[in-house]
JSON list of C-alpha atoms in Angstrom, two decimals:
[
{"chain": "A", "resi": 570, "resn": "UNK", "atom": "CA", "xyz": [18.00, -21.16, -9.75]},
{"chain": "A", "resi": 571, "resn": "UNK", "atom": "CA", "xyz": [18.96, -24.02, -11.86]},
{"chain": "A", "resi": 572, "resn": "UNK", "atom": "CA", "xyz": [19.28, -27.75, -11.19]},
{"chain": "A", "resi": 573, "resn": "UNK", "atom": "CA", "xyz": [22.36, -29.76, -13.71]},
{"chain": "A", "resi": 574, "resn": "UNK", "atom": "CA", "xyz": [20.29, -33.12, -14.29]},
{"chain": "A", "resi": 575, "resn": "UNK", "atom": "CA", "xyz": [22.84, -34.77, -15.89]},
{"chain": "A", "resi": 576, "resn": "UNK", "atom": "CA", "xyz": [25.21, -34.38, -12.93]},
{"chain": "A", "resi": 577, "resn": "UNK", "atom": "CA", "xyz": [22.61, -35.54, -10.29]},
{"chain": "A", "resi": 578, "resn": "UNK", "atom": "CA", "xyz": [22.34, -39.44, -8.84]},
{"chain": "A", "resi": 579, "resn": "UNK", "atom": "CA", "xyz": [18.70, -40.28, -8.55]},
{"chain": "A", "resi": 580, "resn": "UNK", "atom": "CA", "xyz": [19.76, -43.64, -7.32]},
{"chain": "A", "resi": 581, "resn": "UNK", "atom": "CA", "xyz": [18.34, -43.28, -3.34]},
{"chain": "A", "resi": 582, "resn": "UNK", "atom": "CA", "xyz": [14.94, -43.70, -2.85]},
{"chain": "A", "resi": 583, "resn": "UNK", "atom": "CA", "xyz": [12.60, -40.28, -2.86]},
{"chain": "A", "resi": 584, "resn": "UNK", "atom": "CA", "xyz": [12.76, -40.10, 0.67]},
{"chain": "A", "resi": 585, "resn": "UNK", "atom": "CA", "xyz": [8.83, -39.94, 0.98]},
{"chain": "A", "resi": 586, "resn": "UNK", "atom": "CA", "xyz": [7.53, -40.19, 4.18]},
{"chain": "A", "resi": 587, "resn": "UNK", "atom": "CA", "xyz": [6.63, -44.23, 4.96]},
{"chain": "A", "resi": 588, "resn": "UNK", "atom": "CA", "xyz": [3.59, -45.33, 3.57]},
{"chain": "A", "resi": 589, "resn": "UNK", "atom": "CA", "xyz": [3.13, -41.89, 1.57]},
{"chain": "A", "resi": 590, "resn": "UNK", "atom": "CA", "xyz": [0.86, -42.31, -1.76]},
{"chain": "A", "resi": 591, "resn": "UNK", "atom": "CA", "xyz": [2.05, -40.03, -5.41]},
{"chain": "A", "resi": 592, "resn": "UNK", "atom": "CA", "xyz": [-0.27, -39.40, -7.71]},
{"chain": "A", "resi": 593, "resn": "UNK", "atom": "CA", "xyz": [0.43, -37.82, -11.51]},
{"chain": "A", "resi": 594, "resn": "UNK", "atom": "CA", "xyz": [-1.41, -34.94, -12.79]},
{"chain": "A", "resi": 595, "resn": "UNK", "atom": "CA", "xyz": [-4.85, -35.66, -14.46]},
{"chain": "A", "resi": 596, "resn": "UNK", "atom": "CA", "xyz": [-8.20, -34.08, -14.52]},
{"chain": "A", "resi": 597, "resn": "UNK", "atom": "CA", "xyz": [-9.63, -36.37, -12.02]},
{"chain": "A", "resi": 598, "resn": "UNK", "atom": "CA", "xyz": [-7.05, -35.09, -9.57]},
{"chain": "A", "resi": 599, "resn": "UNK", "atom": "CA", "xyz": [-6.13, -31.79, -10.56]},
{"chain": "A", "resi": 600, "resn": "UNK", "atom": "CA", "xyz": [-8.92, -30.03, -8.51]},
{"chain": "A", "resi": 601, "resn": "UNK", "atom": "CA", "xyz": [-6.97, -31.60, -5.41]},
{"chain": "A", "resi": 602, "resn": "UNK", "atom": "CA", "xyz": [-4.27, -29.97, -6.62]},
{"chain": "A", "resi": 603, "resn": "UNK", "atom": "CA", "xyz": [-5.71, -26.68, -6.37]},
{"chain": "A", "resi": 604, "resn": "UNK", "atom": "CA", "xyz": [-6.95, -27.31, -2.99]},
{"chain": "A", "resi": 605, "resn": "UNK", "atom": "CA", "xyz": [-3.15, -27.97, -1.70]},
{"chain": "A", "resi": 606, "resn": "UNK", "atom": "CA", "xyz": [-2.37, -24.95, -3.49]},
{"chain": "A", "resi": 607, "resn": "UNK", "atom": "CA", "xyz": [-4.47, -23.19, -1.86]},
{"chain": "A", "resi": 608, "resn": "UNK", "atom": "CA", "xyz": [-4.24, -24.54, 1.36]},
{"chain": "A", "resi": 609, "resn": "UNK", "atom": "CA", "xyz": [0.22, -24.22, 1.27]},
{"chain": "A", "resi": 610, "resn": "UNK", "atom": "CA", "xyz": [-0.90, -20.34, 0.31]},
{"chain": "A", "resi": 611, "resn": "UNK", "atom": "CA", "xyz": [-3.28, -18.66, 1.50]},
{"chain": "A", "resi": 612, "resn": "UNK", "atom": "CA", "xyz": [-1.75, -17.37, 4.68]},
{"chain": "A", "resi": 613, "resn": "UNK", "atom": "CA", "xyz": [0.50, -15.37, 2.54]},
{"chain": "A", "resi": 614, "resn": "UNK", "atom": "CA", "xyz": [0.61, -11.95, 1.67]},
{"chain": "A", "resi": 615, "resn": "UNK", "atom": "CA", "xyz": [-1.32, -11.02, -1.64]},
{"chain": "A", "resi": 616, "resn": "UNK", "atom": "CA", "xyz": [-2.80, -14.20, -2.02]},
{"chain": "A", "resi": 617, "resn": "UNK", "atom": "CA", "xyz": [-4.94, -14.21, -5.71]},
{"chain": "A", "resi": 618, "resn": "UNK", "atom": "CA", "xyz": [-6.93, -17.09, -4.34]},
{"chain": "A", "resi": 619, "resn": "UNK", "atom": "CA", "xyz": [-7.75, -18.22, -7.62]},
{"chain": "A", "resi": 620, "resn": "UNK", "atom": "CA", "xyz": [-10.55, -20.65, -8.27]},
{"chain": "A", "resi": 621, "resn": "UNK", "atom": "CA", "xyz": [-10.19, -24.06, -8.92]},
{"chain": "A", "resi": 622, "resn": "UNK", "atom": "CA", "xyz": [-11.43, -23.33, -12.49]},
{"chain": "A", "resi": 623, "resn": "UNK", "atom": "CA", "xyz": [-8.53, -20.85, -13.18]},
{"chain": "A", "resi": 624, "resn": "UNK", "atom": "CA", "xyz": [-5.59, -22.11, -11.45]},
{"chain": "A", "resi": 625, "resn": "UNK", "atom": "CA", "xyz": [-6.28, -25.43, -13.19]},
{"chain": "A", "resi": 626, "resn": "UNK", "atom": "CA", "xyz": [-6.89, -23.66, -16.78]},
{"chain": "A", "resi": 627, "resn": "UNK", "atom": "CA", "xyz": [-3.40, -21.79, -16.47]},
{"chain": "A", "resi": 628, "resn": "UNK", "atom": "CA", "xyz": [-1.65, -24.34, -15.30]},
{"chain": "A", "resi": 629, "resn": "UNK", "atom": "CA", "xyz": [-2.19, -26.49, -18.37]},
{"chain": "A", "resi": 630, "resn": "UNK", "atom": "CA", "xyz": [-2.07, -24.03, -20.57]},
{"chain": "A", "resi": 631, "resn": "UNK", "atom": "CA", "xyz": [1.93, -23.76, -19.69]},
{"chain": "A", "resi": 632, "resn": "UNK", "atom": "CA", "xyz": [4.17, -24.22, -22.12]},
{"chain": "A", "resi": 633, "resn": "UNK", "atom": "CA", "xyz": [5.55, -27.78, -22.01]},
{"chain": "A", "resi": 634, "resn": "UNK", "atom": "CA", "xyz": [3.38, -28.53, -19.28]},
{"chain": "A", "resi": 635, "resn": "UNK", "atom": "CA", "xyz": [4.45, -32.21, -18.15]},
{"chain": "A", "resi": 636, "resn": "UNK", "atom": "CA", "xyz": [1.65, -33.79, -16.22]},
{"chain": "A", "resi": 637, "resn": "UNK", "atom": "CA", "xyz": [4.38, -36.81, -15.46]},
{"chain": "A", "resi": 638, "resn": "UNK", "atom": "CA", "xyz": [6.63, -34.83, -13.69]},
{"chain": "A", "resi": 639, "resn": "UNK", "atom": "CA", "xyz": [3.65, -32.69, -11.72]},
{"chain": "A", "resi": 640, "resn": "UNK", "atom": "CA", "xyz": [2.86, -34.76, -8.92]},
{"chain": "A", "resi": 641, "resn": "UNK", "atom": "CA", "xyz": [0.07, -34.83, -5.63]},
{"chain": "A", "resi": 642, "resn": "UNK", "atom": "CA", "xyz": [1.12, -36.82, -2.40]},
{"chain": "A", "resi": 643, "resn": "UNK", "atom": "CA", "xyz": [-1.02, -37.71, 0.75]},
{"chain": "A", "resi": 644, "resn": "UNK", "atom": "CA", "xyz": [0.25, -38.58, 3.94]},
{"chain": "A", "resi": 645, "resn": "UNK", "atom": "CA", "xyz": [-1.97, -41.02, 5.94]},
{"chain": "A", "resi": 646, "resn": "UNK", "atom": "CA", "xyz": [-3.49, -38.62, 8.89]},
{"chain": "A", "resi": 647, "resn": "UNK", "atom": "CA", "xyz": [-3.53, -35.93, 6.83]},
{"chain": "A", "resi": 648, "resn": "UNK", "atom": "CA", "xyz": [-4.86, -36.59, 3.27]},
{"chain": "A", "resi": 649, "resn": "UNK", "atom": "CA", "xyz": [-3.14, -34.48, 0.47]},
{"chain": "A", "resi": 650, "resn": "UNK", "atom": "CA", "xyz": [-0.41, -32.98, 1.73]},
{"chain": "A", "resi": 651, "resn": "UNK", "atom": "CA", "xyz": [1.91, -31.78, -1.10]},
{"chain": "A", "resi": 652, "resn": "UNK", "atom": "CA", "xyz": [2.14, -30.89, -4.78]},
{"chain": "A", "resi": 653, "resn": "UNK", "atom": "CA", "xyz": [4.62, -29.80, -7.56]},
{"chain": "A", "resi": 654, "resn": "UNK", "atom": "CA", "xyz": [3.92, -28.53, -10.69]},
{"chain": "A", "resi": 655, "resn": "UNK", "atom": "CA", "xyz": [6.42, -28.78, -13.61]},
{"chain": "A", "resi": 656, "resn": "UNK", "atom": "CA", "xyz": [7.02, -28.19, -17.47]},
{"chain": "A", "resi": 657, "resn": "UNK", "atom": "CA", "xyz": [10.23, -29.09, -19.80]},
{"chain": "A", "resi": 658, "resn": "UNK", "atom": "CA", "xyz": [12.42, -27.48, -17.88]},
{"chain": "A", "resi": 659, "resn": "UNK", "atom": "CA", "xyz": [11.41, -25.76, -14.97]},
{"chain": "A", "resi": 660, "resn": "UNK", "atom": "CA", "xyz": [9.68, -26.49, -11.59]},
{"chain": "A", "resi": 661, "resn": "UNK", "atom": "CA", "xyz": [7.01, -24.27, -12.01]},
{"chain": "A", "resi": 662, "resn": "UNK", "atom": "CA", "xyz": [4.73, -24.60, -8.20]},
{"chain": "A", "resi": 663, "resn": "UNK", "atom": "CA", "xyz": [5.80, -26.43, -5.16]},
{"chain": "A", "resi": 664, "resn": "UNK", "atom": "CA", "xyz": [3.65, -26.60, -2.03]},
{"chain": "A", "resi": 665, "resn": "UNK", "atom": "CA", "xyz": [3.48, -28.06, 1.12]},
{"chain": "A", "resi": 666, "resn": "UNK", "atom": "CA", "xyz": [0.38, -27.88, 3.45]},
{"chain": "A", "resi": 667, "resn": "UNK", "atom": "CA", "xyz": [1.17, -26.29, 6.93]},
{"chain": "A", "resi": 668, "resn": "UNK", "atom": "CA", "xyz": [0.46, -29.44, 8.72]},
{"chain": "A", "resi": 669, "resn": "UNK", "atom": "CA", "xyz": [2.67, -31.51, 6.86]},
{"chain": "A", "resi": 670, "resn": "UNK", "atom": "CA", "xyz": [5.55, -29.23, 6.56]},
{"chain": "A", "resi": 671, "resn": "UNK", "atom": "CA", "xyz": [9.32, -30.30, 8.45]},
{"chain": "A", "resi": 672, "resn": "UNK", "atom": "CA", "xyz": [8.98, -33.74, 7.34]},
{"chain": "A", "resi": 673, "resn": "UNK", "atom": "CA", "xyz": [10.52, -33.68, 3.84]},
{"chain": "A", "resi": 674, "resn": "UNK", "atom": "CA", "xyz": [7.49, -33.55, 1.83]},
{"chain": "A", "resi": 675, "resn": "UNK", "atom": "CA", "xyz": [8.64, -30.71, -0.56]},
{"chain": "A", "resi": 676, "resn": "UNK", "atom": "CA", "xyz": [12.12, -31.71, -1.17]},
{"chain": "A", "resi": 677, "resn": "UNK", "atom": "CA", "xyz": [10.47, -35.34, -2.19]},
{"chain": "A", "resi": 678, "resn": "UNK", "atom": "CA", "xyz": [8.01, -34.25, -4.46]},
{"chain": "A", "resi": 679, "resn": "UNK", "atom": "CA", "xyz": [11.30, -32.12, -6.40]},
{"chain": "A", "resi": 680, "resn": "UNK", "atom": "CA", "xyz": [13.12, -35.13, -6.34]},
{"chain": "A", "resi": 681, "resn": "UNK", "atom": "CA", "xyz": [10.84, -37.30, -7.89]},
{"chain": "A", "resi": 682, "resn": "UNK", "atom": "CA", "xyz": [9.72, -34.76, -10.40]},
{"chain": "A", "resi": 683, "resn": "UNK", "atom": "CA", "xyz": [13.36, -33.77, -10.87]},
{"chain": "A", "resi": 684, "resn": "UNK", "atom": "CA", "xyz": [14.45, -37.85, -11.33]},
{"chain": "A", "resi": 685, "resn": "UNK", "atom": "CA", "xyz": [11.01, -37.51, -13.86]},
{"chain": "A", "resi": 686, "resn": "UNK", "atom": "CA", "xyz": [12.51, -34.70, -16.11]},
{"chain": "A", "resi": 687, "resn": "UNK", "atom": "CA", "xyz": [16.10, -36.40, -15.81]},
{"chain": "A", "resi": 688, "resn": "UNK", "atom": "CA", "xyz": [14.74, -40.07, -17.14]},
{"chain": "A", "resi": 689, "resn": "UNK", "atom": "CA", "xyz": [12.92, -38.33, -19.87]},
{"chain": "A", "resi": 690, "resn": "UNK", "atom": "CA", "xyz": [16.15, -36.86, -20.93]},
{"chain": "A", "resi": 691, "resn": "UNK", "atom": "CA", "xyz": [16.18, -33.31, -19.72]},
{"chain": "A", "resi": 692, "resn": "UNK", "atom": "CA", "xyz": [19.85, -32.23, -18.86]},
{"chain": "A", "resi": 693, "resn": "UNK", "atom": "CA", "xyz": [18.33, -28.95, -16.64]},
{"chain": "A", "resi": 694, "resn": "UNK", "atom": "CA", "xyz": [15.70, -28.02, -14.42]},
{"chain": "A", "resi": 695, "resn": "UNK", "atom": "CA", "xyz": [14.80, -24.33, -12.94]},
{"chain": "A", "resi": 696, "resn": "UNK", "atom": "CA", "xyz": [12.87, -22.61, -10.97]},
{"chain": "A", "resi": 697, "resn": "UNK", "atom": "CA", "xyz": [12.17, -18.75, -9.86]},
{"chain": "A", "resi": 698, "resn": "UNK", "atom": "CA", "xyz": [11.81, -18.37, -6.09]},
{"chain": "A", "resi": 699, "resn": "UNK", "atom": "CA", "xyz": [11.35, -14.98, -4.31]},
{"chain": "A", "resi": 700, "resn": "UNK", "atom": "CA", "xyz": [14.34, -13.68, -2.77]},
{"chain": "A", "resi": 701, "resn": "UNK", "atom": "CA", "xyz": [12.27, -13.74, 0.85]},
{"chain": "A", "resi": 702, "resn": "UNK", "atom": "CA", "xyz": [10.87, -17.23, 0.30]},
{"chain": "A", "resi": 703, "resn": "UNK", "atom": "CA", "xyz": [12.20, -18.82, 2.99]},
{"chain": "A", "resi": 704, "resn": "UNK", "atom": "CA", "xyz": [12.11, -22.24, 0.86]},
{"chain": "A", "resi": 705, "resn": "UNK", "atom": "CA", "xyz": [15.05, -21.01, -1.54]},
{"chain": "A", "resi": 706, "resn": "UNK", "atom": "CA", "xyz": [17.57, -22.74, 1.20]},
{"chain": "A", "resi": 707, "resn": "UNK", "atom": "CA", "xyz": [15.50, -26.07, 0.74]},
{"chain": "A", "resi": 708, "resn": "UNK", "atom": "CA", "xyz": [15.87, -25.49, -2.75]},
{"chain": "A", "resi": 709, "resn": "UNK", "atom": "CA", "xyz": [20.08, -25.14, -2.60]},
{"chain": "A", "resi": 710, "resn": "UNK", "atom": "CA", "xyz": [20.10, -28.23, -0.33]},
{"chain": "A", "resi": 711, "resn": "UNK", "atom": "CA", "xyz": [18.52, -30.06, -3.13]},
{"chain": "A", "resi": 712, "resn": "UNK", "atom": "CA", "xyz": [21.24, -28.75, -5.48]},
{"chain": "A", "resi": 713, "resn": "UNK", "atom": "CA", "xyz": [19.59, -26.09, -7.71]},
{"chain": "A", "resi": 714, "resn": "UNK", "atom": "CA", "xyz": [22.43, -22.98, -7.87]},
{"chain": "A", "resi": 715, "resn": "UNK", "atom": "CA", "xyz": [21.96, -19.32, -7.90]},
{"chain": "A", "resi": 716, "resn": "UNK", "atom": "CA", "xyz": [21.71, -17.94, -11.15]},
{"chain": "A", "resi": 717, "resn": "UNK", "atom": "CA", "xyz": [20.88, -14.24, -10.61]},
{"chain": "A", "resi": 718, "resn": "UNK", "atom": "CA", "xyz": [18.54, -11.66, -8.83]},
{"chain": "A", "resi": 719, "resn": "UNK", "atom": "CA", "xyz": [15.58, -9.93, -10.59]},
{"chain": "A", "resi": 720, "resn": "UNK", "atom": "CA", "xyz": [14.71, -6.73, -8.42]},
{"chain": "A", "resi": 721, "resn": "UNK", "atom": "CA", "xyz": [10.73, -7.21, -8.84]},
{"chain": "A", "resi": 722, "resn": "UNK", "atom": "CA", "xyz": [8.07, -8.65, -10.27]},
{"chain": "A", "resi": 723, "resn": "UNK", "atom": "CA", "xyz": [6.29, -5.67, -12.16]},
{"chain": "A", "resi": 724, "resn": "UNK", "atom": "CA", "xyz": [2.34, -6.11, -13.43]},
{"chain": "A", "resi": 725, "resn": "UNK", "atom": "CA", "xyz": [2.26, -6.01, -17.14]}
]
């Protein structure tokens, strides 16, 4: 899916939750990271459940990795709540922990990354979403547009 930047008004606000706190990437907060990572997936199927160590070690070590536009929030009664990962671009993670999910957490946390990338002078954003992730209908709301259809994943 792919998101025209140059097209898009970032003028609204973010539409954060009130009173909802964003932090940037950095390696005093990018083991909270992993743990909403984990926490937004470990109920699903195949799971790697990597360790903080790992996840944290390939997700810098993406190309273009943009620690500006990758962004934590927390949500006062529930503490971190959300995260999105991102390099030049693409959106590369997005995840919302069960408890805070339905209140616009994820589409925020684009937006804000997306108005990031789009300040910074990107002109396009993407992102690969599995065709049975129900989030890819968030993701059109937003504005990102069909692009094509792999078939699968295979293991190299």
């Amino acid at each position: 899916m792919s998101f025209d930047l140059a097209a898009a008004d970032f003028s609204s606000e973010s539409g954060l939750p009130e009173r909802a706190s964003v932090v940037e990437w950095g390696p005093d907060v990018a083991e909270r990271f992993h743990a909403v990572y984990v926490d937004s997936f470990r109920e699903r199927p195949g799971f790697p459940d990597p360790s903080a160590e790992e996840w944290i070690s390939e997700t810098v070590e993406e190309d273009d990795f943009r620690e500006d536009w990758s962004l934590l929030v927390s949500l006062p009664g529930v503490g971190d709540a959300g995260f999105v990962t991102a390099t030049e671009g693409w959106i590369v993670q997005v995840g919302v922990v069960p408890s805070a999910r339905g209140r616009g957490v994820g589409a925020a946390l684009i937006r804000e990354s997306l108005r990031r990338a789009s300040a910074s002078g990107m002109r396009e954003s993407w992102l690969c979403v599995n065709v049975d992730n129900p989030a890819s209908e968030l993701y059109r709301r937003i504005g990102f547009r069909d692009r094509g259809r792999r078939g699968r994943f295979q293991e190299v």
